[in-house]
XYZ file of C-alpha atoms in Angstrom:
555
model
C 0.411 0.054 -0.091
C 1.124 3.615 -0.667
C 0.843 6.416 1.772
C 1.365 9.968 1.393
C 0.754 12.181 4.105
C 1.991 15.752 5.029
C 4.143 15.916 8.205
C 5.316 15.133 10.555
C 2.512 17.005 12.551
C 0.355 15.856 15.169
C -1.502 13.013 13.596
C 1.601 10.966 13.449
C 2.611 9.548 16.449
C 6.521 9.227 17.248
C 8.130 6.615 18.808
C 11.933 6.903 18.670
C 11.106 8.826 15.824
C 10.132 5.814 13.958
C 6.802 6.857 11.780
C 3.602 5.602 12.797
C 0.667 6.303 10.155
C -2.524 7.212 12.033
C -5.748 7.551 10.137
C -3.745 8.028 6.671
C -7.056 8.562 4.733
C -8.232 11.480 6.344
C -4.586 13.290 5.480
C -4.362 12.756 1.752
C -4.014 15.834 0.143
C -2.698 18.041 -2.303
C -2.520 21.938 -2.629
C -3.668 22.891 -5.750
C -1.845 26.266 -7.496
C -4.197 28.873 -8.851
C -4.107 29.429 -12.697
C -1.336 32.224 -13.337
C -1.922 34.297 -16.523
C 1.577 33.714 -17.881
C 1.498 30.319 -16.659
C -1.947 29.080 -17.451
C -3.050 31.747 -20.219
C -0.760 33.963 -22.043
C 2.097 31.211 -22.544
C 4.130 29.187 -22.917
C 6.403 30.681 -25.330
C 6.886 27.719 -27.568
C 7.761 25.934 -31.011
C 5.697 22.800 -31.978
C 1.863 22.140 -33.132
C 0.230 21.938 -29.881
C 1.083 23.098 -26.319
C -0.587 19.966 -24.325
C 1.083 17.974 -26.411
C 5.020 19.460 -27.099
C 5.263 22.274 -24.484
C 3.386 19.897 -21.448
C 5.356 17.145 -22.493
C 8.820 18.896 -22.555
C 7.990 20.000 -18.789
C 7.619 16.355 -17.952
C 10.853 15.473 -19.607
C 12.585 17.645 -18.083
C 11.378 16.890 -14.680
C 12.509 13.275 -15.617
C 15.786 14.371 -16.159
C 16.215 15.895 -13.122
C 14.609 12.929 -11.129
C 17.279 10.921 -12.837
C 19.999 14.033 -12.253
C 20.411 14.194 -15.970
C 21.369 10.338 -16.453
C 19.617 8.410 -18.456
C 20.172 5.305 -20.349
C 16.557 3.918 -21.039
C 13.152 5.238 -21.289
C 9.834 3.410 -21.259
C 6.947 5.480 -22.087
C 3.306 3.771 -21.674
C 0.130 5.388 -22.901
C -3.259 4.546 -22.229
C -5.264 2.551 -25.329
C -8.435 4.720 -24.315
C -6.430 8.023 -24.212
C -5.970 10.875 -26.675
C -1.689 10.042 -27.015
C -2.412 6.732 -27.806
C -3.445 7.812 -31.589
C -1.688 11.636 -31.196
C 1.418 11.532 -29.726
C 3.638 10.959 -32.547
C 1.913 13.430 -35.135
C 1.181 16.401 -32.425
C 4.762 16.390 -31.249
C 4.517 14.701 -27.422
C 7.831 12.429 -29.148
C 9.508 15.811 -29.883
C 8.582 17.351 -26.555
C 9.435 14.654 -24.600
C 13.042 14.019 -25.991
C 13.609 17.553 -25.812
C 12.877 17.620 -21.865
C 15.064 14.196 -21.533
C 17.737 16.469 -22.817
C 17.176 19.464 -20.911
C 15.709 22.030 -23.527
C 13.492 24.942 -23.436
C 10.156 24.608 -25.132
C 11.022 27.338 -27.576
C 14.386 25.491 -28.431
C 15.220 25.765 -32.296
C 16.485 21.915 -32.082
C 13.262 20.483 -31.318
C 12.224 19.331 -34.593
C 15.779 17.046 -34.144
C 15.577 15.987 -30.816
C 14.784 12.497 -31.883
C 18.585 12.313 -33.634
C 20.009 14.308 -30.626
C 18.354 11.520 -28.485
C 20.221 8.775 -30.400
C 23.177 10.690 -30.076
C 23.166 10.696 -26.101
C 22.965 6.870 -25.976
C 19.226 7.082 -24.413
C 17.141 4.458 -25.634
C 13.428 4.729 -25.685
C 10.442 2.511 -25.952
C 6.431 3.255 -26.357
C 4.041 0.831 -25.294
C 0.207 0.646 -24.809
C -0.793 -0.150 -21.243
C -4.069 -0.096 -19.530
C -3.121 2.739 -17.028
C -4.525 3.239 -13.690
C -4.941 6.811 -14.386
C -7.558 7.257 -17.132
C -7.114 11.043 -17.881
C -6.614 10.979 -21.789
C -3.307 12.878 -21.293
C -1.557 10.669 -19.004
C 2.276 9.464 -19.054
C 3.310 6.828 -17.398
C 7.398 6.896 -17.568
C 9.725 4.355 -16.307
C 13.613 5.335 -16.295
C 16.944 3.359 -16.019
C 20.204 4.465 -15.559
C 23.011 2.289 -14.607
C 20.686 -0.429 -12.866
C 18.845 2.181 -10.864
C 14.935 2.697 -12.428
C 12.736 5.421 -11.186
C 8.733 6.238 -12.437
C 7.030 8.952 -12.696
C 3.198 9.513 -14.074
C 1.923 12.714 -14.969
C -0.649 14.308 -17.233
C -0.976 17.061 -19.480
C -4.120 19.431 -18.134
C -3.701 21.628 -21.252
C -2.050 24.966 -22.707
C 1.087 23.039 -21.603
C 0.483 22.942 -18.212
C 0.959 19.723 -16.194
C 0.646 17.777 -13.255
C 2.749 15.104 -11.838
C 0.552 12.592 -10.163
C 3.506 9.938 -8.666
C 6.967 9.138 -8.131
C 8.214 5.962 -7.670
C 4.609 4.829 -6.820
C 4.395 7.970 -4.350
C 0.946 10.109 -4.569
C 2.048 13.814 -5.192
C 0.241 16.672 -6.861
C 3.176 18.759 -8.470
C 2.552 21.227 -11.511
C 6.250 22.400 -12.041
C 5.914 25.925 -9.793
C 8.603 25.218 -7.410
C 12.048 23.974 -6.653
C 11.142 20.346 -5.358
C 13.665 18.625 -3.416
C 13.249 14.834 -2.755
C 15.149 13.625 0.461
C 15.263 9.972 -0.096
C 15.986 8.252 3.657
C 15.670 4.380 4.695
C 12.161 4.051 6.720
C 11.419 4.245 9.203
C 14.961 5.084 10.448
C 14.782 8.775 11.017
C 16.255 10.658 13.584
C 14.886 13.784 16.093
C 17.894 15.856 14.539
C 16.690 14.984 10.989
C 13.466 15.333 11.252
C 13.551 19.056 12.776
C 16.192 19.803 10.142
C 13.888 18.905 7.127
C 10.877 20.482 8.652
C 12.854 24.047 8.569
C 13.522 23.592 5.098
C 10.340 24.471 3.416
C 7.008 22.843 3.138
C 7.462 19.272 3.595
C 5.643 16.293 2.588
C 6.691 12.854 3.462
C 6.098 10.184 0.754
C 6.156 6.243 1.446
C 5.829 3.353 -0.690
C 7.658 -0.119 -0.404
C 9.106 0.160 2.937
C 11.307 3.357 1.850
C 10.306 7.341 2.788
C 11.012 10.534 0.803
C 10.838 14.496 2.282
C 9.421 16.310 -0.621
C 10.337 19.850 0.210
C 8.960 22.526 -2.106
C 10.135 26.077 -2.000
C 9.650 29.286 -4.262
C 14.043 30.022 -4.147
C 16.748 27.584 -4.686
C 18.646 26.113 -1.666
C 21.550 27.149 -0.963
C 24.090 24.843 -2.394
C 26.397 24.660 0.752
C 23.294 23.446 2.925
C 22.087 20.935 0.318
C 25.930 19.362 0.659
C 25.219 19.407 3.934
C 22.379 17.470 3.560
C 23.795 14.859 1.296
C 26.130 14.139 3.849
C 23.897 13.106 6.476
C 23.700 9.267 7.351
C 20.201 9.150 7.202
C 20.328 10.740 3.426
C 20.601 8.282 0.659
C 19.978 10.316 -2.117
C 18.415 13.881 -2.959
C 16.866 14.672 -6.307
C 16.527 18.375 -7.413
C 13.740 18.871 -9.800
C 13.919 22.381 -11.032
C 10.653 24.757 -11.945
C 9.604 24.670 -15.490
C 7.129 27.445 -15.130
C 7.756 31.298 -15.837
C 5.709 32.071 -13.119
C 6.738 30.410 -9.525
C 4.359 29.464 -6.459
C 4.277 30.086 -3.251
C 2.351 28.384 -0.081
C 1.104 31.605 1.552
C -0.491 33.336 -1.213
C -3.897 34.592 -1.534
C -5.199 35.847 -4.786
C -8.430 38.688 -4.620
C -10.852 36.664 -6.289
C -11.087 33.074 -8.782
C -14.568 33.786 -10.578
C -15.597 37.039 -12.543
C -18.580 37.282 -10.516
C -16.050 37.856 -7.372
C -14.520 39.909 -9.173
C -17.031 42.115 -10.226
C -18.424 42.339 -6.270
C -15.130 43.721 -5.750
C -15.601 46.526 -8.319
C -18.598 47.550 -6.926
C -17.099 48.931 -3.667
C -13.750 49.743 -5.837
C -14.304 50.213 -9.483
C -11.020 49.797 -11.460
C -10.470 48.822 -15.199
C -10.189 45.213 -15.936
C -6.706 45.301 -16.840
C -5.924 46.451 -13.442
C -7.566 43.480 -11.752
C -6.250 41.415 -13.717
C -2.329 43.036 -12.646
C -3.801 42.887 -9.018
C -4.651 39.392 -9.304
C -1.234 38.041 -11.094
C 1.005 40.231 -8.878
C -0.749 38.592 -5.860
C -0.640 34.965 -7.348
C 3.492 35.471 -8.633
C 4.600 37.019 -5.671
C 5.519 40.079 -8.604
C 5.493 43.730 -8.500
C 3.430 45.614 -11.099
C 6.735 46.247 -12.982
C 7.643 42.549 -13.401
C 4.208 41.930 -14.567
C 4.427 44.552 -17.239
C 7.746 43.371 -18.248
C 6.439 39.732 -18.963
C 3.459 41.060 -20.964
C 5.460 42.936 -22.748
C 7.837 40.119 -23.513
C 4.519 38.289 -24.432
C 3.337 40.934 -26.805
C 6.634 40.836 -28.783
C 6.513 37.366 -29.588
C 3.368 37.497 -30.824
C 4.065 40.725 -33.136
C 7.150 39.317 -34.324
C 4.984 35.871 -35.038
C 2.680 38.110 -37.429
C 5.437 39.621 -38.872
C 7.210 36.073 -39.739
C 4.501 34.421 -40.936
C 3.410 37.900 -43.201
C 6.941 37.123 -45.068
C 6.164 33.777 -45.732
C 7.057 30.539 -43.942
C 8.546 27.399 -45.366
C 8.515 23.900 -43.438
C 7.905 20.339 -45.794
C 6.204 18.069 -43.168
C 2.449 20.490 -42.753
C -0.429 20.128 -44.839
C -1.105 23.943 -45.328
C 1.553 26.040 -47.191
C 1.948 29.604 -46.699
C -1.272 31.119 -47.501
C -1.191 34.399 -45.447
C 1.406 35.855 -47.895
C -1.274 35.988 -51.200
C -3.908 37.000 -48.915
C -1.648 39.976 -47.682
C -0.949 40.877 -51.446
C -4.756 40.915 -51.912
C -5.667 42.752 -48.858
C -3.113 45.766 -49.953
C -4.459 45.427 -53.450
C -7.789 46.192 -52.576
C -8.737 42.639 -53.985
C -10.715 41.274 -51.627
C -14.419 41.875 -50.467
C -14.281 44.420 -47.813
C -10.652 45.150 -48.557
C -8.984 47.434 -45.762
C -11.694 46.337 -42.732
C -10.685 45.221 -39.763
C -12.387 41.724 -40.389
C -9.265 41.057 -43.350
C -6.811 41.982 -41.157
C -8.032 39.763 -38.805
C -7.916 37.093 -41.235
C -4.406 37.837 -42.332
C -2.960 38.064 -38.519
C -4.583 34.868 -37.503
C -3.255 32.912 -40.457
C -0.023 34.253 -39.872
C 0.459 33.299 -36.599
C -0.614 29.638 -37.251
C 1.826 29.403 -40.211
C 4.471 30.188 -37.963
C 3.407 27.752 -35.121
C 3.034 24.953 -38.119
C 6.340 25.910 -39.327
C 8.149 25.039 -35.990
C 8.360 29.091 -35.639
C 8.336 30.373 -32.086
C 4.706 31.212 -31.039
C 2.647 32.105 -27.458
C 0.169 29.451 -26.856
C -2.618 31.757 -25.823
C -4.339 29.997 -24.146
C -2.846 27.082 -26.479
C -1.134 26.488 -29.590
C -3.858 24.736 -31.339
C -5.755 28.111 -30.961
C -2.634 30.657 -30.644
C -3.977 32.616 -33.523
C -7.194 33.745 -32.326
C -6.764 35.843 -29.697
C -3.379 37.380 -30.649
C -4.554 37.457 -34.604
C -8.008 39.315 -33.470
C -6.151 41.791 -30.662
C -3.280 42.790 -33.125
C -5.323 43.474 -35.898
C -7.817 45.737 -34.275
C -5.225 47.289 -32.345
C -2.765 47.998 -35.739
C -6.285 49.263 -37.003
C -6.970 51.856 -34.284
C -3.225 52.841 -34.430
C -3.274 51.781 -30.589
C -0.021 52.534 -28.804
C 1.735 49.728 -27.375
C 1.110 50.551 -23.292
C -2.621 49.978 -24.335
C -2.205 46.756 -26.524
C -0.467 45.291 -23.282
C -3.297 46.606 -20.557
C -5.750 44.728 -23.597
C -3.629 41.474 -23.251
C -3.925 41.252 -19.657
C -7.968 42.033 -19.912
C -7.708 38.910 -22.631
C -5.543 37.022 -19.902
C -8.072 37.610 -17.166
C -10.877 36.198 -19.082
C -8.483 33.162 -19.539
C -8.021 32.998 -15.768
C -11.791 32.569 -15.179
C -11.568 29.941 -17.652
C -8.495 27.764 -16.124
C -10.208 28.229 -12.946
C -13.519 26.909 -13.833
C -13.101 24.987 -16.445
C -10.113 23.519 -18.955
C -8.389 24.662 -21.918
C -7.651 21.082 -23.175
C -9.376 20.021 -26.379
C -8.943 16.493 -24.964
C -11.502 17.337 -22.066
C -13.766 19.543 -23.678
C -13.331 19.833 -27.556
C -11.977 22.863 -29.639
C -14.534 24.831 -27.592
C -12.216 24.786 -24.861
C -9.412 26.202 -27.196
C -10.559 28.610 -29.959
C -13.919 28.865 -28.116
C -11.868 30.299 -25.007
C -9.644 32.328 -27.547
C -12.719 34.036 -28.911
C -13.759 34.810 -25.185
C -10.383 36.155 -24.419
C -10.066 38.268 -27.717
C -13.705 39.544 -27.980
C -13.168 41.224 -23.678
C -9.922 42.577 -24.832
C -11.348 44.451 -28.127
C -14.010 45.930 -26.144
C -11.304 47.492 -24.167
C -9.259 48.722 -27.175
C -12.626 50.235 -28.177
C -12.706 52.280 -24.988
C -15.729 50.025 -23.554
C -16.514 49.188 -19.985
C -15.975 46.244 -18.060
C -19.025 44.865 -18.006
C -19.360 45.530 -21.970
C -15.984 43.646 -22.080
C -17.757 40.434 -19.883
C -20.927 40.917 -22.107
C -18.709 40.238 -25.077
C -16.770 37.518 -23.520
C -19.844 35.690 -22.354
C -21.421 35.946 -26.033
C -18.403 34.955 -27.851
C -18.482 31.714 -25.591
C -21.806 30.931 -26.330
C -21.220 31.313 -29.759
C -18.607 28.269 -29.340
C -20.316 25.810 -27.515
C -20.136 22.783 -28.968
C -17.149 22.409 -31.202
C -15.402 19.431 -31.804
C -11.612 18.692 -32.190
C -10.963 16.626 -35.101
C -7.834 17.489 -36.673
C -7.259 16.367 -40.068
C -4.076 14.144 -40.992
C -3.759 14.175 -37.062
C -1.856 17.397 -37.585
C -3.169 20.491 -35.655
C -3.636 22.499 -38.783
C -6.858 21.777 -40.298
C -9.504 22.763 -39.395
C -7.796 24.637 -36.719
C -6.548 27.471 -38.846
C -10.289 27.938 -40.275
C -11.303 28.017 -36.421
C -9.016 29.958 -35.089
C -10.381 32.671 -37.754
C -13.936 31.963 -36.779
C -12.949 32.415 -33.175
C -11.430 35.714 -33.888
C -13.956 37.017 -36.335
C -16.467 35.710 -33.700
C -15.070 38.036 -31.245
C -14.743 41.239 -33.373
C -18.551 40.603 -33.587
C -19.316 39.756 -30.299
C -17.550 42.827 -29.067
C -19.491 45.125 -31.274
C -22.324 43.808 -29.949
C -21.412 44.598 -26.422
C -20.782 48.233 -27.383
C -24.270 49.158 -29.233
C -25.527 47.147 -25.659
C -26.635 43.726 -26.904
C -27.396 41.907 -23.606
C -25.974 38.579 -23.211
C -28.265 37.091 -20.838
C -26.219 34.222 -19.377
C -23.125 35.592 -16.695
C -19.959 34.737 -17.970
C -18.953 32.094 -14.976
C -21.754 30.274 -15.887
C -21.123 29.852 -19.566
C -17.517 28.789 -18.754
C -19.180 25.885 -16.741
C -21.831 25.101 -19.464
C -18.804 24.912 -21.694
C -17.114 22.467 -19.344
C -20.238 20.342 -19.116
C -20.605 20.276 -22.851
C -17.473 18.964 -23.411
C -17.944 16.285 -20.799
C -20.910 15.067 -23.015
C -19.171 14.948 -26.146
C -17.900 11.505 -27.372
C -14.249 10.882 -26.921
C -13.601 10.585 -30.681
C -14.394 14.105 -31.081
C -11.900 15.414 -28.440
C -8.734 15.486 -30.157
C -8.254 12.522 -31.888
C -8.162 11.314 -35.468
C -11.136 8.967 -35.052
C -14.036 11.167 -35.673
C -15.561 14.186 -37.199
C -13.477 15.503 -40.418
C -10.336 13.206 -39.523
C -12.203 10.338 -41.126
C -13.373 11.570 -44.123
C -12.150 9.871 -47.396
C -10.414 13.253 -47.738
C -8.835 13.091 -44.320
C -7.551 9.503 -44.522
C -5.697 10.269 -47.877
C -4.157 13.256 -46.300
C -3.058 11.289 -43.775
C -1.770 8.371 -46.053
C 0.218 10.918 -48.270
C 1.786 12.420 -44.578
C 2.532 9.070 -43.829
C 4.508 8.275 -46.946
C 6.097 11.821 -46.435
C 4.566 13.153 -49.411
C 4.023 16.785 -48.379
C 1.662 19.294 -49.472
C 3.154 22.745 -51.000
C -0.245 24.513 -50.804
C -3.714 23.312 -50.470
């Protein structure tokens, strides 16, 4: 039996400092982290087709590497045959991300598309297997790591938008999201002295993990442990090994923060007492969540914006990448736009189509993008917001504030629902992007907080039921069309809200409805190649050509 408890407080009896577990079932607990704008919503900055696959798997791989202190000979990766990864892990970049993580790379590393070759050069053998896993989350990774006779295991899930949860290490139940420095101090159970217990208790937040007669003290810290102290711990007779799992998230966590609100309703109640702009509420939330100053939050927003802007510019110059379905189409669109050959040429709608296409093409060519909130929907919100801002000749500072408004709407979705298409379908990705963009566009137009929230509600209402059925098992089509649809939906809903249209259903209720609808979808319609457009004869022909390395230059 595996025991997981926090201690050693009063509910653990101490007899000669040998631990006796009392009523352990009552004390299995996790420490859920509140979402962060730059962890969960406007990020990660990455390469690859899918944040749920590429960025998340890379972060999982990084933690695996740290668990083995950077020493790997063989890796076994198991997926459940009933999960999403069984059919998508190769084509949508899970393998690429894992390999990059095993090598210690970042999610925007230019070498990622060649990570398999680099892994082979490093002498690391990898085997994939379909197994009936205990954890039935559709994005579950069960990984066994070997080096020189030493074996470790880790189970983790991708929760959407590049976020992860590690659920077990060496069969010990845990809950880690990669937001702390995690120190796993291994000792023989139950041989622990009073001095050792007291020393560990002073290091930070401590959980004791017990399995198969062995014990680990898990110490979670926001700051890296002093190297001298770490070395001192390693020399103690009780300590056999210390694994240091470094953070993989841009915004680190603390155990003692308190956010001002978690839902839109709560925020607007606060706003009745102290009226503010939505971007100011976003700023206050992120400062509290991440332990940052307002200047630090704005600096992160500016860096995020710069990546989004560069993606638009890069895409409109033209992108090349052999292994994709759709070629560089935004260049021709731009030419027709500038010549006035499009219907309504010069209007904001056409600029939105152009920007969204450019960003999606950069993603599909392994360029650097911001998953906002996911890589599969990376074009919708940035494309819509930047296109409207450029049409209105908006100054950069106001664009940054608009992005914070978008991030705030995303926080409510991350808190109450999901960004993972494997859980909620494309409504959770492109629907979320439309929701975020609509609120930001209202801000750019000078609307009120109530109008922004109304626009967000209408945009998500318009997205309910959208399935995820990638053609050819790639995150390209119908993803591009749906990103464009989401962005233009956002513009329409923003204008409707500015004109006083009644959204009727509060945003929080629409968000929870979206999650419920996702649960009612058949699993084949949630990011697999088993339903919807992905199983049409034309899609299967495309999939066959891709398998034969016969690529499309343009479609």
